[in-house]
Coordinates of C-alpha atoms in Angstrom, one line a residue:
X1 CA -11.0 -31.5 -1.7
X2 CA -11.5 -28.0 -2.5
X3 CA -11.9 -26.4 -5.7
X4 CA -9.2 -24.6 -7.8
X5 CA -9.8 -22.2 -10.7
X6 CA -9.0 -22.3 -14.4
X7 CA -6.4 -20.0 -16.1
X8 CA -3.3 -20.9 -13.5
X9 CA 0.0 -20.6 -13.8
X10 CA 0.6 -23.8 -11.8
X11 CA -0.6 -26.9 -13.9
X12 CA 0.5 -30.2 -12.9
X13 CA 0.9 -33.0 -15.3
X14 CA 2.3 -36.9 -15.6
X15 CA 4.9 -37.1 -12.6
X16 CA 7.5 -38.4 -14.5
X17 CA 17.5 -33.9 3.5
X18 CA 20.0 -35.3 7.5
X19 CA 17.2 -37.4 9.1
X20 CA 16.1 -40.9 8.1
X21 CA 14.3 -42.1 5.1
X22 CA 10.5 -41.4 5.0
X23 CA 8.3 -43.1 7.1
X24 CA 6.9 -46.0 5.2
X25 CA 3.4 -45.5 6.4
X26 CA 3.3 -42.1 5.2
X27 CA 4.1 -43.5 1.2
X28 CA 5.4 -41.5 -1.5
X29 CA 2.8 -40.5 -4.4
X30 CA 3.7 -42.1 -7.7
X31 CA 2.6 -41.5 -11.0
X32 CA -0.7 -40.9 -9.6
X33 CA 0.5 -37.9 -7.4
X34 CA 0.0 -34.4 -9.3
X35 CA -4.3 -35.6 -9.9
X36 CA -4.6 -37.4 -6.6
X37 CA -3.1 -33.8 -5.2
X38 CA -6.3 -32.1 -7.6
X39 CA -4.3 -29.9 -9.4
X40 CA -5.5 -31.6 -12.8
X41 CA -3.6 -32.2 -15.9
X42 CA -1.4 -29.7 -18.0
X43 CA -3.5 -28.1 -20.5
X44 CA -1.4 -27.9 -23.5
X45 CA 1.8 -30.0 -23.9
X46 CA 4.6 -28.7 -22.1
X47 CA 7.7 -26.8 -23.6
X48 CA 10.5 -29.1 -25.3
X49 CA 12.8 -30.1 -22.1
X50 CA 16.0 -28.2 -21.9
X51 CA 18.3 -31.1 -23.6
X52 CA 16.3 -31.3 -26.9
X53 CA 16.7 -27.1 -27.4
X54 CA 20.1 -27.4 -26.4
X55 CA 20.3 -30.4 -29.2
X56 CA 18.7 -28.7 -31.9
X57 CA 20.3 -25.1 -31.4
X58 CA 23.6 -25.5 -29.9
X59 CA 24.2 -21.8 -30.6
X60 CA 21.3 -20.8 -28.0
X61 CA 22.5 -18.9 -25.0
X62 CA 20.0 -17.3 -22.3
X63 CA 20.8 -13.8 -24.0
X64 CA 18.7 -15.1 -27.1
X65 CA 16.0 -16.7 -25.0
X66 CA 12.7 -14.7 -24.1
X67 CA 12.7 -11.8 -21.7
X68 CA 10.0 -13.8 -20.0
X69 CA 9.7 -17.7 -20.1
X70 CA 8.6 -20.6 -18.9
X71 CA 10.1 -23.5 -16.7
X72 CA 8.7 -26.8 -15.1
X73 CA 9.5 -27.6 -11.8
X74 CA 9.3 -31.1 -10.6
X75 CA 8.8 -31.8 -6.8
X76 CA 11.0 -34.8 -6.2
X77 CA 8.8 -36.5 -3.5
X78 CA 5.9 -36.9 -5.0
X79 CA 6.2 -36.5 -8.6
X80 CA 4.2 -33.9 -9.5
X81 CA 5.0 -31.0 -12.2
X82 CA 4.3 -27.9 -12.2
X83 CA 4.9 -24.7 -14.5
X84 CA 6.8 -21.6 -13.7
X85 CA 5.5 -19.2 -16.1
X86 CA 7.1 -15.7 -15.9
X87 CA 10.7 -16.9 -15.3
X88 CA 13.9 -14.0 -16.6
X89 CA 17.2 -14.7 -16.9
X90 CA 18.0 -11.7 -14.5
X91 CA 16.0 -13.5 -11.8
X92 CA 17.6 -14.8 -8.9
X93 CA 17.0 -18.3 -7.6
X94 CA 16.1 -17.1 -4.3
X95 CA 13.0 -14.9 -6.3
X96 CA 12.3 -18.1 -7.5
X97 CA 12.0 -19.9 -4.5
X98 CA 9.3 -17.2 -3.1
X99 CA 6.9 -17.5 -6.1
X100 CA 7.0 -21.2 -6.0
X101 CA 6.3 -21.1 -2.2
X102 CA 2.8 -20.0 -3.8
X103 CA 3.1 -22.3 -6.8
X104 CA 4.0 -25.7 -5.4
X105 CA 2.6 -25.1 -1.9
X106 CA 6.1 -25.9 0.1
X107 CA 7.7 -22.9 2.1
X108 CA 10.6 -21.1 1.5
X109 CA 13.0 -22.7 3.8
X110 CA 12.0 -26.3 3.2
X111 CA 12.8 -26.1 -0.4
X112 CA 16.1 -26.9 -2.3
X113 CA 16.6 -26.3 -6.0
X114 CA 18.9 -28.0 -8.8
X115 CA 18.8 -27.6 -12.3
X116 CA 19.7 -30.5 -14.4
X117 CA 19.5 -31.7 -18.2
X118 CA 17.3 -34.5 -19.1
X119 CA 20.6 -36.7 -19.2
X120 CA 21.7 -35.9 -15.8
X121 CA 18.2 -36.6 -14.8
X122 CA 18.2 -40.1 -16.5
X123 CA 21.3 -40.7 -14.5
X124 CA 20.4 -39.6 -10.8
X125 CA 16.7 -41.9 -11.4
X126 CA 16.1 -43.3 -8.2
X127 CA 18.6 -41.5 -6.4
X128 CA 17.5 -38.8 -3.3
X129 CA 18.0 -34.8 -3.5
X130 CA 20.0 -35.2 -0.6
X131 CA 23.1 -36.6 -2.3
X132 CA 25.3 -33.6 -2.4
X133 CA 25.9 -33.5 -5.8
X134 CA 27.4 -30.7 -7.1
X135 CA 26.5 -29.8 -10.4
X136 CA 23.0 -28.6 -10.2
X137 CA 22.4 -27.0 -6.9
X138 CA 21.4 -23.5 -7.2
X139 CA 22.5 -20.7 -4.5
X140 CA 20.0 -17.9 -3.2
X141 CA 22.1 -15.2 -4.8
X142 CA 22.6 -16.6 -8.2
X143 CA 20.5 -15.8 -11.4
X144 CA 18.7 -18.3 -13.5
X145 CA 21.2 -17.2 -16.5
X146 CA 24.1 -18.0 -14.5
X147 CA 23.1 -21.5 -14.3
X148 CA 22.4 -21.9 -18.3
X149 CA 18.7 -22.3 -17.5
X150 CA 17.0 -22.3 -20.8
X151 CA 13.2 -21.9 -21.9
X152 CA 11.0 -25.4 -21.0
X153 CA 14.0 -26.8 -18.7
X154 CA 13.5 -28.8 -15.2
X155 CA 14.3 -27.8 -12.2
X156 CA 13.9 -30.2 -9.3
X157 CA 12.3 -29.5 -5.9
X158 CA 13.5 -31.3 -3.3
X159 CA 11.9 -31.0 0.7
X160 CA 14.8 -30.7 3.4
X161 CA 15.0 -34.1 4.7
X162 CA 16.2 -32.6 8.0
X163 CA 14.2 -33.2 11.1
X164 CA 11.2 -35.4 9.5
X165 CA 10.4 -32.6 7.6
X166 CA 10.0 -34.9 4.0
X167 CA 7.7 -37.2 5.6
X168 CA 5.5 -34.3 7.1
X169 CA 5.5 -32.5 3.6
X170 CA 4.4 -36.0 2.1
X171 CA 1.5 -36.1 5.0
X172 CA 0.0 -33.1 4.2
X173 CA 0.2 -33.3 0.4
X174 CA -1.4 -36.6 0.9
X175 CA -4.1 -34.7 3.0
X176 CA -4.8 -37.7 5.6
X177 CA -5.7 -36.3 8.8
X178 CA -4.3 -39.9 10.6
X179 CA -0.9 -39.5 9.0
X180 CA -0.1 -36.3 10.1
X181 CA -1.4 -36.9 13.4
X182 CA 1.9 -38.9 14.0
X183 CA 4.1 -36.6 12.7
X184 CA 4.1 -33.8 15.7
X185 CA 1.8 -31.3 14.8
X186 CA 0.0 -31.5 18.3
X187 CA 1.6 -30.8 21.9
X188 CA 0.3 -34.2 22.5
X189 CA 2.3 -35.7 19.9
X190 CA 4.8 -38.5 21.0
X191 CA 6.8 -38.2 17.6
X192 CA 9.9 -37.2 18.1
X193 CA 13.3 -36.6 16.0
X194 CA 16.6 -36.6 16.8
X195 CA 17.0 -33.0 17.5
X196 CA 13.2 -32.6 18.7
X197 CA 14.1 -35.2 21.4
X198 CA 16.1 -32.7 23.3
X199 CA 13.5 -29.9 23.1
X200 CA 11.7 -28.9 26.1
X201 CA 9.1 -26.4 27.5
X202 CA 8.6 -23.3 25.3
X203 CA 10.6 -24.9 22.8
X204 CA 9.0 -27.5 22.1
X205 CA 5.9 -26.1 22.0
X206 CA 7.8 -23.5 19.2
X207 CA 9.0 -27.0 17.2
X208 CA 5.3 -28.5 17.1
X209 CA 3.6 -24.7 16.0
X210 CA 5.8 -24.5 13.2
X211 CA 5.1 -28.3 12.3
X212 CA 1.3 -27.8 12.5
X213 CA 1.7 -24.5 10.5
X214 CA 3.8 -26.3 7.8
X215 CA 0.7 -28.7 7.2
X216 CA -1.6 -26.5 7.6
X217 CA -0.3 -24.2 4.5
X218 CA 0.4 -27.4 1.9
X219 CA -2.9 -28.5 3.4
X220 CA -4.8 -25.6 2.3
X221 CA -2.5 -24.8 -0.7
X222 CA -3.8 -28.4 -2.0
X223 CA -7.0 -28.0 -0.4
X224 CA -7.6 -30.7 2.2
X225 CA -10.2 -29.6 3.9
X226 CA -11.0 -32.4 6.5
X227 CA -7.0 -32.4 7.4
X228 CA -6.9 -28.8 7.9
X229 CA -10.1 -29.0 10.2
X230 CA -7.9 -31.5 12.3
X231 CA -4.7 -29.8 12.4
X232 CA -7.4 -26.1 13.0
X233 CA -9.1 -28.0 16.0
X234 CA -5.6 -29.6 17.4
X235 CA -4.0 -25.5 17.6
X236 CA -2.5 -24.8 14.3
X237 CA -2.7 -21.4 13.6
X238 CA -3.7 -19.7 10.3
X239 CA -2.6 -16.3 11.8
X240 CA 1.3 -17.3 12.0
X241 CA 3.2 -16.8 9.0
X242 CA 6.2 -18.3 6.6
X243 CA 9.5 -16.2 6.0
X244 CA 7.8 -14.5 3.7
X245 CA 5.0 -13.2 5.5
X246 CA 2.4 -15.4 4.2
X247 CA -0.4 -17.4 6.1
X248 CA -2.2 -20.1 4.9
X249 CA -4.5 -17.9 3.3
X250 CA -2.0 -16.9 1.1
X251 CA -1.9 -20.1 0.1
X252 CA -5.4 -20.9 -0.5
X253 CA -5.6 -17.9 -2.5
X254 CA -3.2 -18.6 -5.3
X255 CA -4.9 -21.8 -5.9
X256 CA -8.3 -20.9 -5.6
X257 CA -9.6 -23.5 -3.2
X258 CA -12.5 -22.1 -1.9
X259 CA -13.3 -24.8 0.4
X260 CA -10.0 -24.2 2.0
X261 CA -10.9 -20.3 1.9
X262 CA -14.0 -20.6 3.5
X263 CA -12.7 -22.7 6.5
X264 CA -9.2 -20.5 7.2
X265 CA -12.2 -17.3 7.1
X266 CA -14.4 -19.5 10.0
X267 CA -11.2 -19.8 12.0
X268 CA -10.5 -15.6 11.5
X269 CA -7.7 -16.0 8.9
X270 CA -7.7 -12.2 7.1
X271 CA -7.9 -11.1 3.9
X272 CA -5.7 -8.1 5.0
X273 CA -2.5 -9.9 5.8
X274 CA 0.3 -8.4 3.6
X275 CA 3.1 -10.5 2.7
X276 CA 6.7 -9.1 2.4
X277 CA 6.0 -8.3 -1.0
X278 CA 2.9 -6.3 0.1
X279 CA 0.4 -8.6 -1.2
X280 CA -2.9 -10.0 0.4
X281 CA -4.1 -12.8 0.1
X282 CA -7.0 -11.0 -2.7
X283 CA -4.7 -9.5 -4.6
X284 CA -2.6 -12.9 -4.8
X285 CA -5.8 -14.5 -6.0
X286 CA -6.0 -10.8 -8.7
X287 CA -2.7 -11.6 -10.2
X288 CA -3.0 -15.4 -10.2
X289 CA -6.6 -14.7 -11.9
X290 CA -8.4 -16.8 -9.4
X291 CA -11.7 -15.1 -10.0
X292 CA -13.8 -16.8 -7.5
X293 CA -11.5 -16.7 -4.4
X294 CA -11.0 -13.1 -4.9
X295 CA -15.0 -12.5 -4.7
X296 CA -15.5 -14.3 -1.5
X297 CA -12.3 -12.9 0.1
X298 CA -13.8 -9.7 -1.0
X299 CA -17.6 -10.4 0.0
X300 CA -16.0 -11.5 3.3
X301 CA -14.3 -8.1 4.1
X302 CA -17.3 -5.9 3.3
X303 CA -19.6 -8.2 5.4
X304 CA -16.9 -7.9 8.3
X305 CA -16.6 -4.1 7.7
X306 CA -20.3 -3.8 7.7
X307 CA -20.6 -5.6 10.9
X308 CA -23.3 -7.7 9.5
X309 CA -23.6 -12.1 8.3
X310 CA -26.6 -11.3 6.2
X311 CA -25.4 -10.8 2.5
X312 CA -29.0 -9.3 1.9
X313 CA -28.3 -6.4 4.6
X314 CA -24.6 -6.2 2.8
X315 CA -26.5 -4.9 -0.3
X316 CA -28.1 -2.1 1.2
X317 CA -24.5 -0.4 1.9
X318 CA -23.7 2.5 -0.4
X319 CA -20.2 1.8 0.0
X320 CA -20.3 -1.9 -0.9
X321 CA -21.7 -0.8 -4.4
X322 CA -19.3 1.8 -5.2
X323 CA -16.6 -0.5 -4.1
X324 CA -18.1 -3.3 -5.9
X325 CA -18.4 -1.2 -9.0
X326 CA -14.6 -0.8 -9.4
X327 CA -13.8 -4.8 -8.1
X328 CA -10.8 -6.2 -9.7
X329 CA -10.3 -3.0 -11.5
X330 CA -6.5 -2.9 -12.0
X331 CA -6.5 0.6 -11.1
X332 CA -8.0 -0.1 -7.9
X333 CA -6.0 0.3 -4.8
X334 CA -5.4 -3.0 -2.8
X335 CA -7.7 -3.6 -0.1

């Protein structure tokens, strides 16, 4: 498993849409899911949950509340927590979406957010995302203020169970290269769905890319080395891209796996991709102060644009030096 850096703003701690249920031989991560997924423990005890503020200030509304605060965000499946850390009330739900795309690890248009009180929580234990409830889901266009969403409350994550994508999410969270080699992310695959089943030719081939891409970026989000080597060798592509614009680098970046960094590199991943926010992959790792990704990334550039694999050679390059004299500099453009 690869290595992720201190000073996040994703920190998992105690874990607490129609196709069929999850394949029992993938298995769902209990209690055990957010350190078997190596994200390691919260490092200071998480906010007070949205019920208990509500409880002991029933005066506080969202216009009171921080400009800028903090929300947990629990992914259903697997029972891991994370932290949301520069939330407003102003932001829309769909802005939240693309920064957890980076912070959990699950694309964009797999993801489905509700927002519910501890109670309601307590009340839907046990029961699936995919229940329709209606208090709680949260549109694209909508704001975090419209919803009452208040400093230290949940919101819950939940995979799109449509088309066996919930059991391939679990797969590569998991990281076992012999799960998600039965869940079509090879044109060899014999798994099939109950739309894929009609699929054919060029489509098909389109419906297992996108598969094998999926686990290839939660694979290198969570830094799985060995299962993105087998989903690399079996044609997944860390060129291709989410809705967003960002490859599995991306990915890698924001958590700092350098393991996973090193192999997307080997496979020609860049370091000059630009998402549609106009960010690399390096300045991802900048903002989301994962020092040591953003020095290989950056090694990795100047050794490409130097033409050279000897980091000894590298050093003789005028240009590396001045550029390495104003690395991370705030002020410095984006490479």
């Amino acid at each position: 498993m690869g290595r992720a850096e201190g000073g996040s703003r994703v920190r998992a701690g105690a874990p607490l849409e129609g196709a069929p249920d999850p394949n029992p031989a993938v298995g769902r991560l209990g209690r055990r899911g957010a350190c078997s997924a190596g994200l390691g423990p919260l490092l200071a005890p998480p906010p007070a949950p949205a019920s208990s503020i509500r409880a002991s200030s029933p005066a506080l509304a969202l216009d009171q509340a921080p400009d800028v605060f903090a929300v947990r965000v629990l992914l259903e499946e697997t029972g891991e927590m994370f932290q949301a850390a520069s939330c407003r009330g102003d932001m829309t739900v769909r802005e939240l979406k693309e920064e957890l795309e980076l912070l959990v690890g699950v694309p964009l248009d797999l993801q489905r957010l509700r927002y519910l009180d501890q109670g309601d929580q307590r009340s839907l234990k046990g029961q699936a995302c995919g229940t329709g409830r209606k208090a709680g889901v949260l549109m694209d266009e909508t704001t975090l203020k419209f919803h009452d969403v208040v400093p230290g409350g949940i919101i819950s994550l939940c995979v799109w169970q449509y088309d066996g994508w919930t059991e391939l999410v679990l797969a590569a969270v998991e990281g076992d290269p012999s799960k998600l080699s039965c869940l079509g992310v090879d044109e060899g695959s014999l798994y099939r769905t109950a739309n894929s089943k009609h699929f054919e030719g060029e489509r098909w081939k389109e419906w297992i890319a996108q598969r094998a891409f999926v686990a290839l970026y939660i694979t290198s989000h969570r830094g799985h080395p060995d299962a993105m080597q087998y989903l690399l060798e079996h044609g997944a592509n860390c060129l291709r891209r989410t809705l967003l614009g960002r490859t599995a680098l991306h990915a890698a970046a924001a958590m700092g796996r350098l393991d996973s960094i090193n192999l997307l590199l080997s496979y020609g991943a860049s370091v000059n991709d630009k998402d549609t926010r106009g960010e690399t992959p390096m300045s991802i790792a900048r903002r989301m102060n994962r020092r040591h990704g953003e020095r290989r990334m950056f090694l990795f550039y100047w050794m490409t644009k130097s033409g050279t694999t000897d980091p000894k050679k590298l050093m003789a390059n005028k240009a590396f030096h001045r550029a390495k004299s104003g690395f991370g500099s705030k002020k410095k453009s984006q490479i």
